[in-house]
Amino acid sequence: MQIMPVAYDHPDALKLNDQVQMEYVERYGDSDLTPLDPAHFQPPGGLFVVAYEDDGTPVATGGWRSQERNAEGFADGDAELKRLYVVPYARGRGLARRILAELEESARKAGRTRMVLEAGTMQPEAIALYVSCGYEPVAPKFGLYRFDDSSRCFAKPLI
């Protein structure tokens, strides 16, 4: 298994993003409407990665983008985690945990002070992963879904 940095609009990233969006539709009835631009994930202000099987099959993604204090409730120095996703057949191998650790280290090296993320209540396995990796619930909430009752926001210091 290899984890490789790629552009957010790389064909493998787009393929897996389509799959995670389908999962959001199944769980919530709609895709994630958070505006994302490929430029958000370009170093040093962000990073996007894809994990590949030994045969070159893309099986997982994740990225972070820099955030500063703004009207959506972010704070200066935030790194926002986005699109951490593992295809169903590859789950249970620790891929999400590996990608998360790599993204945290990258954000730390880029000078970010806190990793933040938003997850919904229909993703209990994701929330369990984040909590087991040291993320704690935060209030007030941030992001596009901050006023949605099913939204949960978490943060972890990177310093």
CSV table of C-alpha atoms in Angstrom, one decimal:
chain,number,residue,atom,x,y,z
A,1,MET,CA,0.0,0.0,0.0
A,2,GLN,CA,1.3,3.4,-1.0
A,3,ILE,CA,0.0,6.8,0.0
A,4,MET,CA,0.7,9.4,-2.7
A,5,PRO,CA,0.1,13.2,-2.8
A,6,VAL,CA,-2.1,14.0,-5.8
A,7,ALA,CA,-4.0,17.1,-7.0
A,8,TYR,CA,-7.6,17.2,-5.7
A,9,ASP,CA,-8.7,17.1,-9.4
A,10,HIS,CA,-6.5,14.1,-10.3
A,11,PRO,CA,-8.6,11.4,-12.0
A,12,ASP,CA,-8.2,8.9,-9.1
A,13,ALA,CA,-9.2,11.5,-6.5
A,14,LEU,CA,-12.2,12.4,-8.6
A,15,LYS,CA,-13.2,8.8,-8.9
A,16,LEU,CA,-13.1,8.3,-5.1
A,17,ASN,CA,-14.7,11.6,-4.5
A,18,ASP,CA,-17.7,10.5,-6.6
A,19,GLN,CA,-17.9,7.3,-4.5
A,20,VAL,CA,-17.8,9.2,-1.2
A,21,GLN,CA,-20.5,11.6,-2.5
A,22,MET,CA,-22.7,8.6,-3.4
A,23,GLU,CA,-22.2,7.4,0.2
A,24,TYR,CA,-23.3,10.8,1.5
A,25,VAL,CA,-26.4,10.6,-0.6
A,26,GLU,CA,-27.2,7.1,0.8
A,27,ARG,CA,-26.7,8.2,4.4
A,28,TYR,CA,-28.0,11.8,4.3
A,29,GLY,CA,-30.1,12.1,1.1
A,30,ASP,CA,-27.8,14.6,-0.5
A,31,SER,CA,-24.1,15.1,-1.4
A,32,ASP,CA,-21.8,17.3,0.6
A,33,LEU,CA,-22.3,20.8,-0.8
A,34,THR,CA,-19.2,22.3,0.8
A,35,PRO,CA,-17.4,24.3,-1.9
A,36,LEU,CA,-14.0,22.8,-2.6
A,37,ASP,CA,-11.5,24.1,-5.1
A,38,PRO,CA,-8.4,22.0,-6.2
A,39,ALA,CA,-6.2,25.0,-5.3
A,40,HIS,CA,-7.3,24.6,-1.6
A,41,PHE,CA,-5.3,21.4,-1.4
A,42,GLN,CA,-2.0,22.6,-3.0
A,43,PRO,CA,1.0,22.7,-0.7
A,44,PRO,CA,1.9,24.5,1.4
A,45,GLY,CA,-1.7,25.5,2.2
A,46,GLY,CA,-3.1,22.0,1.9
A,47,LEU,CA,-2.5,18.5,0.8
A,48,PHE,CA,-4.6,15.8,-0.9
A,49,VAL,CA,-3.5,12.1,-0.9
A,50,VAL,CA,-4.7,8.9,-2.5
A,51,ALA,CA,-3.8,5.4,-1.1
A,52,TYR,CA,-3.1,2.8,-3.7
A,53,GLU,CA,-3.1,-1.0,-3.6
A,54,ASP,CA,0.1,-2.7,-4.7
A,55,ASP,CA,-1.6,-3.2,-8.1
A,56,GLY,CA,-2.2,0.5,-8.5
A,57,THR,CA,-5.9,0.5,-7.6
A,58,PRO,CA,-6.9,3.7,-5.7
A,59,VAL,CA,-8.7,2.7,-2.5
A,60,ALA,CA,-8.7,5.7,-0.1
A,61,THR,CA,-8.4,9.5,0.0
A,62,GLY,CA,-8.0,12.4,2.4
A,63,GLY,CA,-6.9,16.0,2.4
A,64,TRP,CA,-6.6,19.1,4.4
A,65,ARG,CA,-6.9,22.8,3.6
A,66,SER,CA,-5.8,25.9,5.5
A,67,GLN,CA,-8.5,27.9,7.2
A,68,GLU,CA,-8.2,31.2,9.1
A,69,ARG,CA,-10.7,33.0,11.3
A,70,ASN,CA,-13.9,33.6,9.2
A,71,ALA,CA,-17.6,33.8,9.3
A,72,GLU,CA,-18.0,30.0,9.2
A,73,GLY,CA,-16.4,29.7,12.6
A,74,PHE,CA,-12.9,28.6,11.8
A,75,ALA,CA,-9.9,29.9,13.8
A,76,ASP,CA,-6.5,31.2,12.7
A,77,GLY,CA,-4.1,28.3,12.1
A,78,ASP,CA,-6.8,25.7,11.4
A,79,ALA,CA,-6.3,22.8,9.0
A,80,GLU,CA,-9.6,21.5,7.9
A,81,LEU,CA,-9.8,17.7,7.1
A,82,LYS,CA,-11.8,16.8,4.0
A,83,ARG,CA,-12.8,13.7,2.1
A,84,LEU,CA,-11.2,11.1,4.4
A,85,TYR,CA,-12.7,8.0,2.6
A,86,VAL,CA,-11.9,4.3,2.2
A,87,VAL,CA,-13.7,2.2,-0.3
A,88,PRO,CA,-15.9,-0.4,1.4
A,89,TYR,CA,-13.9,-3.5,0.5
A,90,ALA,CA,-10.7,-2.0,1.9
A,91,ARG,CA,-12.1,-0.9,5.3
A,92,GLY,CA,-10.8,-2.4,8.5
A,93,ARG,CA,-7.1,-2.3,7.4
A,94,GLY,CA,-6.2,0.9,9.2
A,95,LEU,CA,-6.0,3.0,6.0
A,96,ALA,CA,-8.0,5.9,7.3
A,97,ARG,CA,-5.9,6.0,10.5
A,98,ARG,CA,-2.7,6.0,8.4
A,99,ILE,CA,-3.9,8.7,6.1
A,100,LEU,CA,-5.1,10.8,9.0
A,101,ALA,CA,-1.7,10.6,10.7
A,102,GLU,CA,0.0,11.6,7.5
A,103,LEU,CA,-2.3,14.6,7.0
A,104,GLU,CA,-1.8,15.7,10.6
A,105,GLU,CA,2.0,15.6,10.2
A,106,SER,CA,1.8,17.5,6.9
A,107,ALA,CA,-0.4,20.2,8.4
A,108,ARG,CA,1.9,20.4,11.5
A,109,LYS,CA,4.9,20.9,9.2
A,110,ALA,CA,3.0,23.6,7.3
A,111,GLY,CA,2.6,25.5,10.5
A,112,ARG,CA,-1.0,24.7,11.1
A,113,THR,CA,-1.9,24.6,14.9
A,114,ARG,CA,-5.2,22.6,14.9
A,115,MET,CA,-6.8,20.0,12.7
A,116,VAL,CA,-10.6,20.4,12.5
A,117,LEU,CA,-13.3,18.3,10.9
A,118,GLU,CA,-17.0,18.1,10.5
A,119,ALA,CA,-18.8,14.8,10.4
A,120,GLY,CA,-22.5,13.9,10.6
A,121,THR,CA,-24.3,11.6,13.0
A,122,MET,CA,-25.0,9.1,10.2
A,123,GLN,CA,-21.2,8.4,10.1
A,124,PRO,CA,-20.7,6.7,13.5
A,125,GLU,CA,-17.7,4.8,12.4
A,126,ALA,CA,-16.0,7.9,11.3
A,127,ILE,CA,-16.7,9.7,14.5
A,128,ALA,CA,-15.4,6.7,16.5
A,129,LEU,CA,-12.2,6.8,14.4
A,130,TYR,CA,-11.7,10.5,15.1
A,131,VAL,CA,-12.3,10.2,18.8
A,132,SER,CA,-9.9,7.2,19.0
A,133,CYS,CA,-7.3,9.4,17.3
A,134,GLY,CA,-7.6,12.2,19.9
A,135,TYR,CA,-10.2,14.4,18.4
A,136,GLU,CA,-12.6,16.1,20.8
A,137,PRO,CA,-16.0,17.7,20.1
A,138,VAL,CA,-15.9,21.5,19.8
A,139,ALA,CA,-18.5,24.3,20.1
A,140,PRO,CA,-19.4,26.5,18.6
A,141,LYS,CA,-19.5,24.4,15.4
A,142,PHE,CA,-17.9,25.6,12.2
A,143,GLY,CA,-18.3,25.0,8.5
A,144,LEU,CA,-21.2,24.9,6.0
A,145,TYR,CA,-23.3,22.6,8.2
A,146,ARG,CA,-22.6,24.3,11.5
A,147,PHE,CA,-26.4,25.0,12.0
A,148,ASP,CA,-27.4,21.4,11.1
A,149,ASP,CA,-28.5,19.3,14.1
A,150,SER,CA,-26.8,16.2,12.7
A,151,SER,CA,-23.5,17.9,12.3
A,152,ARG,CA,-20.7,17.3,14.7
A,153,CYS,CA,-17.4,19.2,14.8
A,154,PHE,CA,-14.1,17.9,16.2
A,155,ALA,CA,-10.6,19.3,16.7
A,156,LYS,CA,-7.2,18.1,17.7
A,157,PRO,CA,-4.2,20.4,18.6
A,158,LEU,CA,-1.2,19.9,16.2
A,159,ILE,CA,1.3,21.6,18.5
